[in-house]
Short mmCIF file of C-alpha atoms in Angstrom, two decimals:
data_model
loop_
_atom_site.label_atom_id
_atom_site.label_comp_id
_atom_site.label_asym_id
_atom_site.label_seq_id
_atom_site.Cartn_x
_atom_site.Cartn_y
_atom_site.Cartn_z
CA UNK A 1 27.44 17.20 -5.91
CA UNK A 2 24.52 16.14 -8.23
CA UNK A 3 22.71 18.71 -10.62
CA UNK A 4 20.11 19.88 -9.08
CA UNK A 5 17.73 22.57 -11.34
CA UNK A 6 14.83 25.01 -10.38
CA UNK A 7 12.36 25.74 -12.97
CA UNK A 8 10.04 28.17 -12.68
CA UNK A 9 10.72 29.01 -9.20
CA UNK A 10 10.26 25.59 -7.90
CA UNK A 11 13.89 23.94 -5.97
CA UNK A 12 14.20 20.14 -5.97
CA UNK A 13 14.46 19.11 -2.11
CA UNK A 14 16.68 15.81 -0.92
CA UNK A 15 16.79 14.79 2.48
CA UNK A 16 20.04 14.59 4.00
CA UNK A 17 19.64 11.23 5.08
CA UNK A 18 19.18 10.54 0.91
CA UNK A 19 22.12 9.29 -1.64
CA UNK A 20 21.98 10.83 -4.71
CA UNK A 21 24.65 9.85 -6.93
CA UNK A 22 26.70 13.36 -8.49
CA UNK A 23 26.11 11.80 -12.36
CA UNK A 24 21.96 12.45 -11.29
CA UNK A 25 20.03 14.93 -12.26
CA UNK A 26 17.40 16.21 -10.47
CA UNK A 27 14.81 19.36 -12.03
CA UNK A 28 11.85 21.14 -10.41
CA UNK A 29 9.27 19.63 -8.47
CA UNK A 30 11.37 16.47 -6.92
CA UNK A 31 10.68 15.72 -3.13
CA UNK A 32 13.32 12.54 -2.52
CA UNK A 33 12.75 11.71 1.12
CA UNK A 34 14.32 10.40 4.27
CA UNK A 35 16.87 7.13 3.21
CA UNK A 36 16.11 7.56 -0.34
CA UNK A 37 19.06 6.35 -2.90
CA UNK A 38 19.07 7.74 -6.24
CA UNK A 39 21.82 5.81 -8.65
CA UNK A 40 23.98 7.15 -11.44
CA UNK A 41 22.85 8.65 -14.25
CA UNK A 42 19.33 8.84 -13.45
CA UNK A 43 17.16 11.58 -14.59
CA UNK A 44 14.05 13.14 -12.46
CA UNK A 45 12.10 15.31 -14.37
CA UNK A 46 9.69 16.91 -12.53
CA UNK A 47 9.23 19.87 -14.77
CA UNK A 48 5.72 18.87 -16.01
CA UNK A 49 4.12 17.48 -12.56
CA UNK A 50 5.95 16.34 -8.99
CA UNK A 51 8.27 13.60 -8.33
CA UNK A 52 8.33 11.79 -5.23
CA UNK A 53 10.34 9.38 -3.74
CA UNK A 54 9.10 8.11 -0.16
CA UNK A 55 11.61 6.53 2.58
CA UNK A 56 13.71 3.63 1.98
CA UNK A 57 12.99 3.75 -1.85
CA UNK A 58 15.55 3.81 -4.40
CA UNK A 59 15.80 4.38 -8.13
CA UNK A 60 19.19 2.84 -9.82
CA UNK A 61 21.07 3.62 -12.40
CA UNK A 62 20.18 4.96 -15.59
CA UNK A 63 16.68 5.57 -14.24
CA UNK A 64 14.19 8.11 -16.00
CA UNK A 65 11.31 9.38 -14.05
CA UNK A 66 9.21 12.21 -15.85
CA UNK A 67 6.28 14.36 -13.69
CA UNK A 68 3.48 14.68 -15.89
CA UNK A 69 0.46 17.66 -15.29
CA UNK A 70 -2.28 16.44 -13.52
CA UNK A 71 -1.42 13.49 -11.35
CA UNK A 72 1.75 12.84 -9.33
CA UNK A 73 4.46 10.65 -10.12
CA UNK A 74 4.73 8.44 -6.84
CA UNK A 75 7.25 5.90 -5.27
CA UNK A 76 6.21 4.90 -1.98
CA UNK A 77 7.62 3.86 1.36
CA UNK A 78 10.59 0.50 0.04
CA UNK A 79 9.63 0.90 -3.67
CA UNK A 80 12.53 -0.48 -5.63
CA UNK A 81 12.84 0.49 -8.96
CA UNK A 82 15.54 -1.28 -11.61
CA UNK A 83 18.37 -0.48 -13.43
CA UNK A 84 17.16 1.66 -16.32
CA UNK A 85 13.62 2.04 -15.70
CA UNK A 86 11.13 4.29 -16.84
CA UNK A 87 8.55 5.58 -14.97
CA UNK A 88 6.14 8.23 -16.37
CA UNK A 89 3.01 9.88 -14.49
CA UNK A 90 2.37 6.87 -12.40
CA UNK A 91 2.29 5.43 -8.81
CA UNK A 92 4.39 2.66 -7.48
CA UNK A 93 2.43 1.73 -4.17
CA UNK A 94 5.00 0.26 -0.43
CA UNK A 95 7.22 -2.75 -1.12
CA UNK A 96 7.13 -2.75 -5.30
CA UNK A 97 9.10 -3.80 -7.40
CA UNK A 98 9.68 -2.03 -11.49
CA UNK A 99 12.59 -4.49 -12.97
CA UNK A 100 14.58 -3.17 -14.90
CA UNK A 101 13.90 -1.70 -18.34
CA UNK A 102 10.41 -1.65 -17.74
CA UNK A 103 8.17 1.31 -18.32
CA UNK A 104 5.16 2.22 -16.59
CA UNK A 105 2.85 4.51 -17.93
CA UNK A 106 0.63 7.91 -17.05
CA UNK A 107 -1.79 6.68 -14.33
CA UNK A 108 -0.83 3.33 -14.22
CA UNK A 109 -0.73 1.72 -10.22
CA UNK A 110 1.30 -1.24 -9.13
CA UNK A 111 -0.36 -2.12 -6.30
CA UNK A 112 1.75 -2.85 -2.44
CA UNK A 113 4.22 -5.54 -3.05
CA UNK A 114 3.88 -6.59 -6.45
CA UNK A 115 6.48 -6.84 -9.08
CA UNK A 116 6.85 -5.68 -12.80
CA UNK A 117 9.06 -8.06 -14.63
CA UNK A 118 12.42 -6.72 -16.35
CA UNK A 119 11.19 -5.39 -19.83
CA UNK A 120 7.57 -4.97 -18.87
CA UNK A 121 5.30 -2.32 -20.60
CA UNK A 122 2.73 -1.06 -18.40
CA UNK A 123 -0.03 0.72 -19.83
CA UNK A 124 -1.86 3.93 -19.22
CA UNK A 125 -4.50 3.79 -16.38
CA UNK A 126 -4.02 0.00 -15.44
CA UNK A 127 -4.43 -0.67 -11.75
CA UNK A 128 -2.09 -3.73 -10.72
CA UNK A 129 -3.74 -5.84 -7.47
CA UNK A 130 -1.63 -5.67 -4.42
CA UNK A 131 1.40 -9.05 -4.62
CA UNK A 132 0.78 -9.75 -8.40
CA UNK A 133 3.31 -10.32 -10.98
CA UNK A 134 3.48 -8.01 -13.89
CA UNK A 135 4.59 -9.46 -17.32
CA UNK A 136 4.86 -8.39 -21.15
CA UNK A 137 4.62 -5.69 -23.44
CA UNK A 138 1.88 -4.81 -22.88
CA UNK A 139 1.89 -5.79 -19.22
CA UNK A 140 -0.67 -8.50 -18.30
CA UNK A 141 -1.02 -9.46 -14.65
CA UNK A 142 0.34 -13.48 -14.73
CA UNK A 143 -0.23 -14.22 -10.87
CA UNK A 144 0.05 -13.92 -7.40
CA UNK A 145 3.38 -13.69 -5.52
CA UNK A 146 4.25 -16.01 -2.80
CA UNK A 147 5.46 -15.08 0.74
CA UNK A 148 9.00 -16.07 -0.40
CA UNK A 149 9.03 -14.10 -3.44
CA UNK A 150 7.90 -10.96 -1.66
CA UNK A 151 10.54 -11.62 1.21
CA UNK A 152 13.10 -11.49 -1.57
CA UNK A 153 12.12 -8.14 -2.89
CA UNK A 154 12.08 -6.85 0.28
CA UNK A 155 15.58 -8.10 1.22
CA UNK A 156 16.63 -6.36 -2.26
CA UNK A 157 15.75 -3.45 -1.16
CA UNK A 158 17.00 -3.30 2.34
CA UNK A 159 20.50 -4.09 0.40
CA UNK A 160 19.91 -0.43 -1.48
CA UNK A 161 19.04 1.22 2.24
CA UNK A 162 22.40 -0.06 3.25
CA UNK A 163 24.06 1.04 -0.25
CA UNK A 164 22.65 4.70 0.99
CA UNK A 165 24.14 4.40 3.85
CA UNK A 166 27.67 2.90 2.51
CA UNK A 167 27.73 5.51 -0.21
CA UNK A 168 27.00 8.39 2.10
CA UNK A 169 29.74 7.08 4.57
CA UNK A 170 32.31 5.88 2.44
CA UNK A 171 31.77 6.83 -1.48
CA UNK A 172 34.47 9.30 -2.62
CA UNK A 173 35.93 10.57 -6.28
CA UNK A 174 39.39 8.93 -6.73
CA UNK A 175 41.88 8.42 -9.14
CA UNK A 176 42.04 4.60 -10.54
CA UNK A 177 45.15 2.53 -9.74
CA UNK A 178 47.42 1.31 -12.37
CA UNK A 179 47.49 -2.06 -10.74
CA UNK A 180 46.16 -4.81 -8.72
CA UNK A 181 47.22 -4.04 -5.05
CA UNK A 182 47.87 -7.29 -3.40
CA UNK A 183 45.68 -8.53 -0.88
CA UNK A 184 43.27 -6.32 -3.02
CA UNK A 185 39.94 -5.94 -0.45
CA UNK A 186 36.66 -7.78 -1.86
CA UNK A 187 33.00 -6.66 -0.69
CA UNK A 188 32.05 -9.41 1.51
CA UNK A 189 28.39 -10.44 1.75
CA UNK A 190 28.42 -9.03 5.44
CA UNK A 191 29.59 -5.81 4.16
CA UNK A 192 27.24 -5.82 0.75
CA UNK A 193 23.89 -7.23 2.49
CA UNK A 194 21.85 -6.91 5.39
CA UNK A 195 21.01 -9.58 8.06
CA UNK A 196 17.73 -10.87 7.31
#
């Protein structure tokens, strides 16, 4: 089970339909909604403000979002955000995209379907159009996405709504092996991704 903290009388609450990995931590005001996945090692803080993650988005690995006073710290319905993002006091509108190691700041909006590029710095207070393309420290909007570019976002993250699912059905604590068995099993692209 993952670590789950009230503070000040307030309980995190998780769907059951959610994954939350057990190496997460979750504190205080979190709401993490219907066919949310939540990776390992990621750290919800919602100890200053509220957290909340809307259905079908997920936030991977290593992840650190902090609830600040005064405005809400939002992912919407299929936001995606990357391996070892940081998200801080800020709303991440349906469909986006943070890549990883970026940071978005207090206030900051990424508008429906756009993406922030891996390593991005978003700034306090800057509102990102819907479909643009984030890039830089500090963040500077380069263009529009295409139709393809937002297809392959959203195919991304219907590959995390089937991870959920996967890791609620089949994810288990075991001990390693101390070999290769043969005919070892691989994951198969029809096992790993959904059809399009």
């Amino acid at each position: 089970m993952f670590k789950v903290y009230a503070i000040d009388g307030i309980v995190p609450v998780v769907h059951p339909s959610a994954y939350v990995h057990p190496t997460a931590v979750l504190i205080g005001d979190v709401i993490v909604g219907p066919g949310v996945y939540i990776g390992p090692l990621a750290s919800l803080r919602g100890d200053f403000g509220r957290i909340e993650l809307k259905e079908g988005s997920n936030v991977q690995d290593t992840c650190v979002i902090h609830g600040v006073g005064g405005n809400d710290t939002i992912v919407e319905i299929d936001g995606h955000i990357g391996h070892g993002a940081v998200l801080h006091g800020c709303t991440i509108e349906r469909n986006a995209m943070v890549g990883m190691n970026a940071v978005v700041m207090d206030q900051a909006v990424i508008g429906h379907s756009s993406i922030v590029a891996a390593m991005a710095f978003v700034k306090t207070g800057l509102a990102v159009p819907p479909r643009s393309l984030v890039v830089g420290a500090p963040a500077r909007i380069l263009r529009e996405l295409s139709d393809a570019e937002v297809a392959n976002k959203a195919f991304g993250t219907r590959q995390y709504q089937m991870l959920t699912r996967r890791c609620l059905q089949t994810m288990q604590a075991v001990d390693p092996l101390t070999s290769v068995e043969p005919g070892r099993a691989r994951l198969t692209p029809e096992l790993v991704s959904p059809s399009a």
